[in-house]
Coordinates of C-alpha atoms in Angstrom, one line a residue:
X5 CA -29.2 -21.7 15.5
X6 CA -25.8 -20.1 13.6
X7 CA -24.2 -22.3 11.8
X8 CA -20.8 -21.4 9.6
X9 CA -21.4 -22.7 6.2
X10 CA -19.3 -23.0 2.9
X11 CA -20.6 -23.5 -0.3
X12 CA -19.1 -23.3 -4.1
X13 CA -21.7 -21.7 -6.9
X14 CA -21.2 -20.8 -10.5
X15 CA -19.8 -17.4 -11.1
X16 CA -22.8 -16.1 -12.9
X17 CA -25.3 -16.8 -9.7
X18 CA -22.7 -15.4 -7.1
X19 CA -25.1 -12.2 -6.9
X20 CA -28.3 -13.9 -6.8
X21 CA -29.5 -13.9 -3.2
X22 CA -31.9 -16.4 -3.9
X23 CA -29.5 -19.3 -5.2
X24 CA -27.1 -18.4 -2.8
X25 CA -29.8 -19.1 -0.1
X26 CA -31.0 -22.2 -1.9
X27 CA -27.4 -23.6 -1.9
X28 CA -27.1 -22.5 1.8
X29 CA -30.1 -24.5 2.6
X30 CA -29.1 -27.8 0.9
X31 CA -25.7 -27.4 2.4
X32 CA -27.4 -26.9 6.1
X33 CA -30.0 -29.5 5.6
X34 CA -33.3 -27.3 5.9
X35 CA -35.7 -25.9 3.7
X36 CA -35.1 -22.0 2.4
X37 CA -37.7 -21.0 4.9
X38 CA -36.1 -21.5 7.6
X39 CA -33.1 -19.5 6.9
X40 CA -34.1 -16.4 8.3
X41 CA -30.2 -14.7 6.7
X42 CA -26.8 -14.5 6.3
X43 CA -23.7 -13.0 6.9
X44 CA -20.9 -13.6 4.5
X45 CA -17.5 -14.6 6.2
X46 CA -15.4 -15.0 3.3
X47 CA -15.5 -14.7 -1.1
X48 CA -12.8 -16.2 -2.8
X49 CA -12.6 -17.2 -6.8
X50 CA -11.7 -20.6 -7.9
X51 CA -10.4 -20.5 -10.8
X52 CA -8.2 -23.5 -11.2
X53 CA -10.8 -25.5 -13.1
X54 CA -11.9 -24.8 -16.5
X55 CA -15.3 -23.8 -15.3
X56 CA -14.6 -20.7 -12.6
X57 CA -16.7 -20.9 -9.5
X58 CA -17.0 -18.7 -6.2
X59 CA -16.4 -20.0 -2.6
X60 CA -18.8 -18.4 -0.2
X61 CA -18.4 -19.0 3.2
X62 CA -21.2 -17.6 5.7
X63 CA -22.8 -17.7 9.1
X64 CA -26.1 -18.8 8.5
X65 CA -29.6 -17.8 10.5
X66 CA -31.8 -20.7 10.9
X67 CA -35.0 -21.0 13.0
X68 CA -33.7 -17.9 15.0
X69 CA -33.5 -14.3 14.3
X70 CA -31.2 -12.8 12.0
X71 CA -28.7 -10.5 13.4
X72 CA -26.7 -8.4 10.6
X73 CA -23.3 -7.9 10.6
X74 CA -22.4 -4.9 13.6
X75 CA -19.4 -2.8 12.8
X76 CA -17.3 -1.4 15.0
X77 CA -18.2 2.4 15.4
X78 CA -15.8 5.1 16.0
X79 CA -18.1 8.0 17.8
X80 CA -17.2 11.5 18.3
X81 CA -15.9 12.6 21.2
X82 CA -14.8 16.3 21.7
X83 CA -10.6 16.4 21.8
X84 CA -10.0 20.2 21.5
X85 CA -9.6 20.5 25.3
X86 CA -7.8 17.2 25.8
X87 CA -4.9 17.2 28.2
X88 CA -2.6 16.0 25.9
X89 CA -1.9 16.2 22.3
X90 CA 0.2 14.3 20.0
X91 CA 2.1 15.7 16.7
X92 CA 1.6 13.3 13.9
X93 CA 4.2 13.6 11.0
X94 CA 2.2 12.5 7.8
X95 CA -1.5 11.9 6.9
X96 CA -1.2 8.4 5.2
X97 CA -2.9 5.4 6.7
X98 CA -0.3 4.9 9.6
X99 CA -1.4 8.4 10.7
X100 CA -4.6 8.6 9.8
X101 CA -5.6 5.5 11.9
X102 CA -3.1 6.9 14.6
X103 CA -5.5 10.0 14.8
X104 CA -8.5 8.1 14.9
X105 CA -7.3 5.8 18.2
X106 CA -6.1 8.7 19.5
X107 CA -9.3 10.5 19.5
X108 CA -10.9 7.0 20.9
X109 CA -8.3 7.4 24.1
X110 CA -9.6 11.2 24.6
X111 CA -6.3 12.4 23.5
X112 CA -5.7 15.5 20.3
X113 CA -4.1 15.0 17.3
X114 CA -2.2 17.3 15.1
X115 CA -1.3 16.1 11.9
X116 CA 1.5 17.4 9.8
X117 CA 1.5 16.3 6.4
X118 CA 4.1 17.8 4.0
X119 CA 1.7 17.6 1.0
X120 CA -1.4 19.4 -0.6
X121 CA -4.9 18.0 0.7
X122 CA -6.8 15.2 -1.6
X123 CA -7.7 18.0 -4.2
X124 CA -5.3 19.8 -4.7
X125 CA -3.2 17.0 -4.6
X126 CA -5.1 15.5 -7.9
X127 CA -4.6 18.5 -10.0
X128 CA -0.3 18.1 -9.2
X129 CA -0.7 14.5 -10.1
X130 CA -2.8 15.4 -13.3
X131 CA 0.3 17.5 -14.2
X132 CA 2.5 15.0 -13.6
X133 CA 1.0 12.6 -16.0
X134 CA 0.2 15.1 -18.6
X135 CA 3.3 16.8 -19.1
X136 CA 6.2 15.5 -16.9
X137 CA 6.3 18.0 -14.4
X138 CA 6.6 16.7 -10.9
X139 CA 5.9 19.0 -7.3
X140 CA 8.2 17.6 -5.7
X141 CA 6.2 17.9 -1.9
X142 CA 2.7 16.8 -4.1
X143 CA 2.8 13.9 -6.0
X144 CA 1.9 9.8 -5.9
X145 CA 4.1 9.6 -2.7
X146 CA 3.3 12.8 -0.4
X147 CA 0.2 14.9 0.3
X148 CA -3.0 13.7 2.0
X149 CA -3.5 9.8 2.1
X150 CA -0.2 9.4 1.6
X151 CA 1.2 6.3 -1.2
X152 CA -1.8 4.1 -0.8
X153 CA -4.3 6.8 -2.0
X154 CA -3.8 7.0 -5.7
X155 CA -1.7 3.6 -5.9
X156 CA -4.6 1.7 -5.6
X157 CA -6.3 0.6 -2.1
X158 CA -5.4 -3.2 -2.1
X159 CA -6.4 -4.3 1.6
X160 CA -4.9 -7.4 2.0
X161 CA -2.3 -8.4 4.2
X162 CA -1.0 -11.6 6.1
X163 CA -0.1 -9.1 9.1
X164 CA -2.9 -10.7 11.2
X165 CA -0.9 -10.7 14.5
X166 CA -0.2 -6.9 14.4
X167 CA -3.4 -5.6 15.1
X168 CA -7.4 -5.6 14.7
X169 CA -7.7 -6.2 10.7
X170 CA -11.3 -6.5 11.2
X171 CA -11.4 -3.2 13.2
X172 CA -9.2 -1.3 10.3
X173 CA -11.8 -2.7 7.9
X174 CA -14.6 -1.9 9.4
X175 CA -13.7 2.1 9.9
X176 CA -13.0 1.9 6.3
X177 CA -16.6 1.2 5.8
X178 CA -17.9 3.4 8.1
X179 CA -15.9 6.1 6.2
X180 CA -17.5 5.6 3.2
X181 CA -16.0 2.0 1.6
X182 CA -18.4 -0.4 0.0
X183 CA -19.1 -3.5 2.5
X184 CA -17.7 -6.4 0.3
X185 CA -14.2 -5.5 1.7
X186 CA -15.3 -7.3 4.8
X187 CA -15.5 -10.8 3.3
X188 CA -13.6 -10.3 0.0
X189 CA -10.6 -12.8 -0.2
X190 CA -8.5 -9.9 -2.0
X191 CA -10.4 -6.6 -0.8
X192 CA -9.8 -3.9 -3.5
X193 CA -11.1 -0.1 -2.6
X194 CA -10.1 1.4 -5.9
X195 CA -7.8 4.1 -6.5
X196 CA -11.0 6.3 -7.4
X197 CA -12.9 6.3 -4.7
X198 CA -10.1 6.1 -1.9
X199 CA -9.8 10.0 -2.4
X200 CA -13.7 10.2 -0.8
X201 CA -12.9 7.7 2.2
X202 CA -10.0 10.3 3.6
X203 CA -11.6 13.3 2.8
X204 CA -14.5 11.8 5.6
X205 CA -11.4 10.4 7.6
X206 CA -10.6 14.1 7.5
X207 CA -13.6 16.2 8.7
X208 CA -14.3 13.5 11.3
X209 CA -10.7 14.3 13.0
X210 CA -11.3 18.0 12.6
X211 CA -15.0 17.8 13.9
X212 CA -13.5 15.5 16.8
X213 CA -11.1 18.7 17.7
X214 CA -8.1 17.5 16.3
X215 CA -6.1 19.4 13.5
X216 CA -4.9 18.5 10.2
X217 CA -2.2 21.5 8.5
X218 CA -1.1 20.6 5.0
X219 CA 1.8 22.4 3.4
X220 CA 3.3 21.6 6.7
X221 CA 6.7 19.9 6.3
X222 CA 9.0 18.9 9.5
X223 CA 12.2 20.5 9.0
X224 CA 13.7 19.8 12.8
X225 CA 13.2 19.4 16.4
X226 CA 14.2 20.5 19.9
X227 CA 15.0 18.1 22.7
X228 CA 15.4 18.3 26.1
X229 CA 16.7 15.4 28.4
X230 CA 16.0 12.9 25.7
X231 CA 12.9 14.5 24.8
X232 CA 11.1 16.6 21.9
X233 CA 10.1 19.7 22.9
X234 CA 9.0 20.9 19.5
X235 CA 8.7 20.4 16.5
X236 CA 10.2 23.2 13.4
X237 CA 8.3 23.3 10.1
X238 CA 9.6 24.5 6.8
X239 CA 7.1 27.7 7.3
X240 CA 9.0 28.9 10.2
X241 CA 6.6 27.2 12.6
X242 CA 7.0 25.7 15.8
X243 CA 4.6 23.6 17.6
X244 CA 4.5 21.7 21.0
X245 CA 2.7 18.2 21.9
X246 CA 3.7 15.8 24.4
X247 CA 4.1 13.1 22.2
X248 CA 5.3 12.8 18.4
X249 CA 4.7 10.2 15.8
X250 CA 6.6 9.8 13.1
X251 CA 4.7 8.3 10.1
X252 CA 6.3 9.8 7.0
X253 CA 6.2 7.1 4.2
X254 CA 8.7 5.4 2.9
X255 CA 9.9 8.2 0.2
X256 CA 10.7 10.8 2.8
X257 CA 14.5 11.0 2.6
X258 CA 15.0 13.9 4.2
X259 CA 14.1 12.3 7.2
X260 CA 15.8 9.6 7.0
X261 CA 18.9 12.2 6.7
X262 CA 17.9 14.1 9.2
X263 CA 18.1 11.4 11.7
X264 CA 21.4 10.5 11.0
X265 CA 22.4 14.4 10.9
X266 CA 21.6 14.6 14.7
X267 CA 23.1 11.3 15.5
X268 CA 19.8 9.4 15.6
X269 CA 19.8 5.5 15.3
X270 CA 18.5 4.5 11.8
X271 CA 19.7 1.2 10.3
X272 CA 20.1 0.0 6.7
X273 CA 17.3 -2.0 5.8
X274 CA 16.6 -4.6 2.9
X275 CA 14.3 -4.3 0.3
X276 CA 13.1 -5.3 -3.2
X277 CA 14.2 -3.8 -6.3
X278 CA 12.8 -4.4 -10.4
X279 CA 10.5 -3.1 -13.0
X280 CA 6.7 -3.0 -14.1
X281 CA 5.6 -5.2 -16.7
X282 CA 2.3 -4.9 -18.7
X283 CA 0.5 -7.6 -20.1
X284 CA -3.0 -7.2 -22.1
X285 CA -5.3 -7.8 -19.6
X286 CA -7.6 -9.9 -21.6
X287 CA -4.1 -12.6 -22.1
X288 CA -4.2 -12.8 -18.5
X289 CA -8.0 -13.8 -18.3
X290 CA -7.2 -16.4 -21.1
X291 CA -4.3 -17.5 -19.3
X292 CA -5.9 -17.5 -16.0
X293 CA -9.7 -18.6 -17.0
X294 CA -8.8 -21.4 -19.2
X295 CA -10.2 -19.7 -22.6
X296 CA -9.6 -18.8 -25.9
X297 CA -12.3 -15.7 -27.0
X298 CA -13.4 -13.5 -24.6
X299 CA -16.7 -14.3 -26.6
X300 CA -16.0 -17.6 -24.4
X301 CA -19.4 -18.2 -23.0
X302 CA -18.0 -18.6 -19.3
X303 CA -16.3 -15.3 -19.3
X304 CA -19.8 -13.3 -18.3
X305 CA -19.1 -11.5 -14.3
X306 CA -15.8 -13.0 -14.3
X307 CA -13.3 -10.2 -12.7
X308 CA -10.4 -9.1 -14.2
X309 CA -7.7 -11.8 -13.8
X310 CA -4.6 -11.5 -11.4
X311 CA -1.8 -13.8 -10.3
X312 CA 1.2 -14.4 -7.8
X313 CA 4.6 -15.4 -9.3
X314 CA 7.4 -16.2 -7.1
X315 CA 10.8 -18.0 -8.3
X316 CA 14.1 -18.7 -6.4
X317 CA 17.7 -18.7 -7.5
X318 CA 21.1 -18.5 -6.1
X319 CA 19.3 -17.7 -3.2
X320 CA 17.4 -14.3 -4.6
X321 CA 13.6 -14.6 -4.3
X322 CA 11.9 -12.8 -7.5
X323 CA 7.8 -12.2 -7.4
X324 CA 5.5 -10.1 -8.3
X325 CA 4.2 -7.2 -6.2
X326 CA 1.0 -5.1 -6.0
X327 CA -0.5 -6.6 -9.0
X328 CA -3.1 -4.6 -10.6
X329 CA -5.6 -6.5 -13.0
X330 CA -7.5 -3.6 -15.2
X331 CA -5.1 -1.4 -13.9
X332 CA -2.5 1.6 -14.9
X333 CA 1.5 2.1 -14.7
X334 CA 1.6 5.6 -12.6
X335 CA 5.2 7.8 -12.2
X336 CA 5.7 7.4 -8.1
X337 CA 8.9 9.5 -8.2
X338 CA 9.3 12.7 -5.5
X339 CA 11.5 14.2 -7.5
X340 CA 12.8 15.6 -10.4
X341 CA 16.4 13.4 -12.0
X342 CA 14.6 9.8 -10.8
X343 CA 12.2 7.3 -12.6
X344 CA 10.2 5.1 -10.0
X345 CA 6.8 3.8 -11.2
X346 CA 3.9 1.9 -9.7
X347 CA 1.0 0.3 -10.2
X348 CA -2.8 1.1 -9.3
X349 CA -6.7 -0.2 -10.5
X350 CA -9.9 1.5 -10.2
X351 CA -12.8 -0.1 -8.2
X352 CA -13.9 -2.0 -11.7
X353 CA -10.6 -2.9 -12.6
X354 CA -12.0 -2.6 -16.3
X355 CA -8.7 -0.7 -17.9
X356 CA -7.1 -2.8 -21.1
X357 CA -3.9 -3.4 -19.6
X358 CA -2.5 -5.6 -16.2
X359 CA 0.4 -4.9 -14.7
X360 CA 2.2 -6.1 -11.8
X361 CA 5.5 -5.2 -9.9
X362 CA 8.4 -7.3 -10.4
X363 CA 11.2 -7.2 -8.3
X364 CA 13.8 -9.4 -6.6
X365 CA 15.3 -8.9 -3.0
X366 CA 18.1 -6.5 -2.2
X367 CA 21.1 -7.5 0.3
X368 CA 23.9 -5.9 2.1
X369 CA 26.1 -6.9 -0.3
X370 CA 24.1 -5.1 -3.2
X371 CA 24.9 -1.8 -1.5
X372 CA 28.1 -2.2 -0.4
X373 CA 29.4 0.7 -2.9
X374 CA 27.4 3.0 -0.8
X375 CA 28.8 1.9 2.4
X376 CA 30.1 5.3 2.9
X377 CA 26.6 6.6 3.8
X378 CA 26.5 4.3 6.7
X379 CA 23.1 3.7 7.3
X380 CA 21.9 5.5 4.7
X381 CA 23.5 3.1 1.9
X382 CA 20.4 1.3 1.0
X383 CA 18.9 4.4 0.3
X384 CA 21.6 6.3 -2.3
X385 CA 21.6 2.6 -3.8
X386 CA 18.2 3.0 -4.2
X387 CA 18.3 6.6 -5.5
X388 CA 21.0 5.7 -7.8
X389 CA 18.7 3.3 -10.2
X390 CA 16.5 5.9 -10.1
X391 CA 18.3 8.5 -11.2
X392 CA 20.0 5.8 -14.0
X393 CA 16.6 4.9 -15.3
X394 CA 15.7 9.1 -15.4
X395 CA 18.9 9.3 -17.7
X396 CA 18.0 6.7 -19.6
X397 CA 14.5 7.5 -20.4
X398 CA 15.6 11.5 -21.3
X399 CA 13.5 13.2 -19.6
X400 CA 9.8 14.0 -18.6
X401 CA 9.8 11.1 -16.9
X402 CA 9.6 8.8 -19.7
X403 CA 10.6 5.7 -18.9
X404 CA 12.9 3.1 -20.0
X405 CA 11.3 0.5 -21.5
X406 CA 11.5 -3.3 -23.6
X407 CA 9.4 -5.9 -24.7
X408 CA 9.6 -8.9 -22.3
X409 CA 11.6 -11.1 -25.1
X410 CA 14.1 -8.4 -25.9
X411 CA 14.3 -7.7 -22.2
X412 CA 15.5 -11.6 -21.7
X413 CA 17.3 -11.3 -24.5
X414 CA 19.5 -8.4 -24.2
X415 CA 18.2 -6.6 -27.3
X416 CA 16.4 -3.4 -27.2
X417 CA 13.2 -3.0 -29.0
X418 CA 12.8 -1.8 -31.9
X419 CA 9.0 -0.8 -31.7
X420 CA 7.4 -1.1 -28.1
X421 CA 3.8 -2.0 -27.2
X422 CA 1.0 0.2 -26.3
X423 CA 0.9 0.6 -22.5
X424 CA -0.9 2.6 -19.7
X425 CA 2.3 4.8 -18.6
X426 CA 0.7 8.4 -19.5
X427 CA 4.2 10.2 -19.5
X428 CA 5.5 8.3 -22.4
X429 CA 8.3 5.3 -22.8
X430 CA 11.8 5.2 -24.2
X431 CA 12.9 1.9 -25.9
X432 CA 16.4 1.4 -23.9
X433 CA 18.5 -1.5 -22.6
X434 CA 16.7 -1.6 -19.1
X435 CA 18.9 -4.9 -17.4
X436 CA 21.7 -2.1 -17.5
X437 CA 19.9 0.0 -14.9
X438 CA 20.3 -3.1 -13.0
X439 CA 23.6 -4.4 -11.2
X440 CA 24.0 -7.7 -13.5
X441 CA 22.8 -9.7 -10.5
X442 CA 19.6 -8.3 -10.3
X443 CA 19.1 -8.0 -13.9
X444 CA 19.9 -11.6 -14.7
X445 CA 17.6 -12.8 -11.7
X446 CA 14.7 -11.0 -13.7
X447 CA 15.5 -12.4 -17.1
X448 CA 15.5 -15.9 -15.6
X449 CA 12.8 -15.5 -13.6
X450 CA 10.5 -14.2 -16.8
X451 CA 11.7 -17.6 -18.5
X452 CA 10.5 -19.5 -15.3
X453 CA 6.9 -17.7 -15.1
X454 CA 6.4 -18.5 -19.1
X455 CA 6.3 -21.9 -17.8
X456 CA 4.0 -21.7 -15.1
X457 CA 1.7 -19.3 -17.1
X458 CA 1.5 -20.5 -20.6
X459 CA 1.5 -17.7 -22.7
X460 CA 2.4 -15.0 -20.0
X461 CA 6.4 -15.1 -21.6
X462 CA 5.6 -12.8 -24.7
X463 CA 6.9 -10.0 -27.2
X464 CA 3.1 -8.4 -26.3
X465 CA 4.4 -7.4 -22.7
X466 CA 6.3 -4.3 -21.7
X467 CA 8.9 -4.0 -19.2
X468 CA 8.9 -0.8 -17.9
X469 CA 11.9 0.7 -15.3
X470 CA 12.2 1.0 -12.1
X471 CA 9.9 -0.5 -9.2
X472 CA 12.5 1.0 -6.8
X473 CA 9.7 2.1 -3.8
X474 CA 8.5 -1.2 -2.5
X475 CA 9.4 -0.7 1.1
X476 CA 11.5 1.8 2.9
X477 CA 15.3 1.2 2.2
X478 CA 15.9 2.2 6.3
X479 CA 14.5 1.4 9.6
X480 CA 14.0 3.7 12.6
X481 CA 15.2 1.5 15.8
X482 CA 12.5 1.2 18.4
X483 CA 11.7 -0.1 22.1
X484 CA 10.1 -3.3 22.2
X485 CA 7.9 -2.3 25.2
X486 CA 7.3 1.2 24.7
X487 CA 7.7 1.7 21.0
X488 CA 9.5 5.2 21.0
X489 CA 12.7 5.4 19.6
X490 CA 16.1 4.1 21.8
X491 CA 17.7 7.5 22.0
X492 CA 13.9 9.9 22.3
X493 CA 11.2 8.5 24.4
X494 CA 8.9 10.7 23.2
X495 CA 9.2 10.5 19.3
X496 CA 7.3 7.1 18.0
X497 CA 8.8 5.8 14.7
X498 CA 5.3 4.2 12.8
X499 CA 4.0 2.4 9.5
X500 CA 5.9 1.6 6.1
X501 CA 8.6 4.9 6.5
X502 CA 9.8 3.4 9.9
X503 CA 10.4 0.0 8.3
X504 CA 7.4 -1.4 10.4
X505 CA 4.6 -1.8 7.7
X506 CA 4.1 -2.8 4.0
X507 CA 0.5 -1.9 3.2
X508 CA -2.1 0.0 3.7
X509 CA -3.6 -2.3 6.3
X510 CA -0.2 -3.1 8.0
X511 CA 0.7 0.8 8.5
X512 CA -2.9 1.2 9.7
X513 CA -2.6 -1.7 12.2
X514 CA 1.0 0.1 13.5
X515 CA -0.7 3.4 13.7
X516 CA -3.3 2.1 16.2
X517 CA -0.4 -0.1 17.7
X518 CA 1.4 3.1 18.3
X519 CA -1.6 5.3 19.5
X520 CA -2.7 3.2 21.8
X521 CA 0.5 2.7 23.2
X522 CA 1.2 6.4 23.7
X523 CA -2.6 6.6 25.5
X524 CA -1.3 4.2 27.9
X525 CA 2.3 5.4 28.6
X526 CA 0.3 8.4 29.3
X527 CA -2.2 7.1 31.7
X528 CA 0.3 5.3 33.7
X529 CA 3.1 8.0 33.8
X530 CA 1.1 11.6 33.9
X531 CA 4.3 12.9 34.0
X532 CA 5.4 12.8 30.6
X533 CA 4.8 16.0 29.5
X534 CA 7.2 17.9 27.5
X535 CA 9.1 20.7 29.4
X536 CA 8.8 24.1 28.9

């Protein structure tokens, strides 16, 4: 018999096999001995209590033989002579996973990505940090992986009608993730070891015969009776497929701009616009675990502490985004004249310092100014508190920066807290980056979390500027049915660029969505090759 059972245990046994089995038991009614194993379903934290404990939820063995968890497996299959191949613009996770269900539906790949590969990419990134210099086609936003690879690897997402989440999952682990992504509540890679998973992700589409160019940047297109017929690369380039997917990320401007250049549908798009702030992360686990001391004798295998804020005004949501518990502040700009920072955590999440995004939503009305750049307006609005908070912080991508009570305030700091951001901050008045709408919604909103948090309103957290990139600021129109763009039926708009995805696991799902939509168009209309 398999029966589905939930249990709660202290946080300090949660890794002991043996008392999780001896709670399973007394929870199904039998002796130990008869549970022959278990799969877990689900790990969650409950913290709310003053006494922490893990909910384990697990379908349970009993009197029967125990059948481990079976992951899906992608196998190898030889593409290099496949019929028809598909150009894929950018190597992030909407891509990646585009190439792998590709390959699954016998067709080739050919990746394009912009950026360096995973290496290479590191060392600009190092440079970055160290002394302010940014590559502009090499940096937290482009190159292999895309913006999910060194911002992190949080796998959660409430998308669960877009695609197989336990699929996407699952070919992470096969690729080189640990296992407890499967069941974690919150499942957490780890900015470190995200780099290995693609580099496998890599030489598998390679070994499967498809191809993967870096330094490869899409500079244009020919059509043909509403078709592409190639593609143009900044190295003089020009490559044929019968199909092209367009999965740049949601920092590629120039695509956005070359769209509207040749009269392509693209549409102004809302998104959400605020800072970084840095707390201590040990105030956080006092905050959030109910304690005093971390000499606290319940603190022992608790995990660094996160939380969810969300607070409404005048109709403007503000909440946190992509917190990062024992994590760092990273510079996510592409270029040179704009200051745009992120968050990320290594697997352990043991860093001093937590920091989370927090931003507010971003209407019409907000870029209304820009209105000139029809459908790019969102986007120059965007650009333009970038390039405010570059000015302000003076260079090297030093950022402008206040306490949290000066922030509220409207003072600016005289002396600033220690904080994770390796290029260095600025003491500045950071609301002014802001339109006063925006600005005022975060000062309110810090006032409103210091209530809900006890403690988290505090002269010991920074507010650093501006978490500008936390969706794409445009969306590429598409076809309901077939998924290719209105005006090209051959050219698939995909993942977090398009406007379509907000994750790594959303622009995964919309990767496969795409892929395997192509494969069928293709089995049902042979025709649709691209003319000579």
């Amino acid at each position: 018999m398999q029966k589905k059972i939930q249990i709660k245990i202290p946080v300090s046994g949660s890794a002991n096999e043996q008392l999780v089995k001896s709670h399973l038991a007394k929870e199904a009614g039998c002796s130990e001995k008869n549970i022959t194993g278990y799969n877990l379903i689900k790990r969650s934290l409950d913290a709310r209590s003053k006494f922490p404990q893990v909910l384990l939820t697990a379908t349970v063995f009993i009197n029967e033989p125990f059948h481990p968890r079976v992951l899906f497996q992608q196998t190898r299959q030889d593409v290099s002579r496949a019929n028809k191949s598909v150009i894929i613009i950018g190597a992030g996770p909407a891509g990646l996973f585009a190439a792998l269900s590709l390959i699954r539906s016998g067709l080739r790949p050919i990746i394009l990505e912009r950026g360096k590969d995973i290496r290479a990419r590191r060392r600009d990134i190092a440079r970055l940090n160290k002394e302010g210099i940014i590559h502009p086609e090499s940096n937290y936003c482009f190159g292999e992986g895309g913006a999910g690879t060194y911002s992190d690897g949080k796998l959660y997402t409430r998308s669960n009608k877009r695609g197989n989440i336990h699929r996407i999952l699952d070919l992470f682990v096969r690729f080189g993730a640990e296992e407890n992504i499967l069941y974690e509540a919150h499942p957490h890679i780890g900015t470190n070891k995200l780099p290995g998973i693609i580099g496998a992700m890599r030489d598998f589409i390679i070994e499967c015969g498809g191809e993967i160019h870096f330094n490869k940047k899409m500079t244009g297109w020919s059509e043909y009776r509403g078709k592409i017929t190639e593609v143009q690369t900044a190295d003089g380039d020009r490559l044929r497929a019968d199909a092209v997917i367009l999965a740049t990320g949601h920092s590629a401007r120039d695509i956005f701009r070359m769209l509207d250049q040749n009269k392509k549908e693209i549409q102004a798009k809302p998104f959400a616009l605020g800072i970084r702030v840095e707390h201590p992360q040990e105030l956080i686990n006092s905050i959030q675990y109910h304690y005093e001391s971390e000499a606290d004798s319940r603190t022992p295998n608790l995990p660094a502490a996160s939380y969810q804020l969300v607070h409404t005004e005048n109709n403007r949501s503000v909440f946190s985004f992509c917190m990062c518990p024992g994590g760092i502040i990273a510079p996510a700009a592409t270029n040179e004249g704009e200051i745009v920072v992120n968050g990320w955590s290594p697997s352990k999440r043991n860093n001093p310092f937590a920091n989370s995004g927090i931003v507010v939503n971003v209407e019409e009305k907000d870029w209304q100014a820009w209105s000139k750049y029809g459908p790019l307006a969102a986007m120059y609005f965007q650009s333009s508190i970038e390039q405010k908070a570059f000015a302000m912080g003076g260079g090297y991508f030093k950022a402008p920066a206040q306490r949290m009570t000066d922030f509220v305030k409207g003072i600016i700091s005289t002396t600033l807290p220690p904080c994770s951001y390796t290029p260095g901050l600025k003491s500045a008045d950071v609301p002014s980056v802001f339109p006063k709408s925006i600005s005022q919604s975060l000062q309110r909103a810090f006032l409103s979390f210091g209530l809900k948090m006890n403690g988290y309103f505090t002269q010991e957290a920074v507010i650093v500027a501006t978490e500008s990139r936390t969706s794409s600021p445009v969306r590429i129109p598409r076809d309901d049915k077939t998924l290719a763009h209105p005006q090209i039926i051959n050219l698939f708009p995909c993942g977090e660029g398009a406007g379509y995805a907000g994750g790594i696991m959303s622009a995964a799902m919309d990767g496969e969505r795409v892929a395997e939509k192509i494969a069928e168009i293709f089995s049902s209309k042979p025709t649709i090759h691209v003319n000579a």
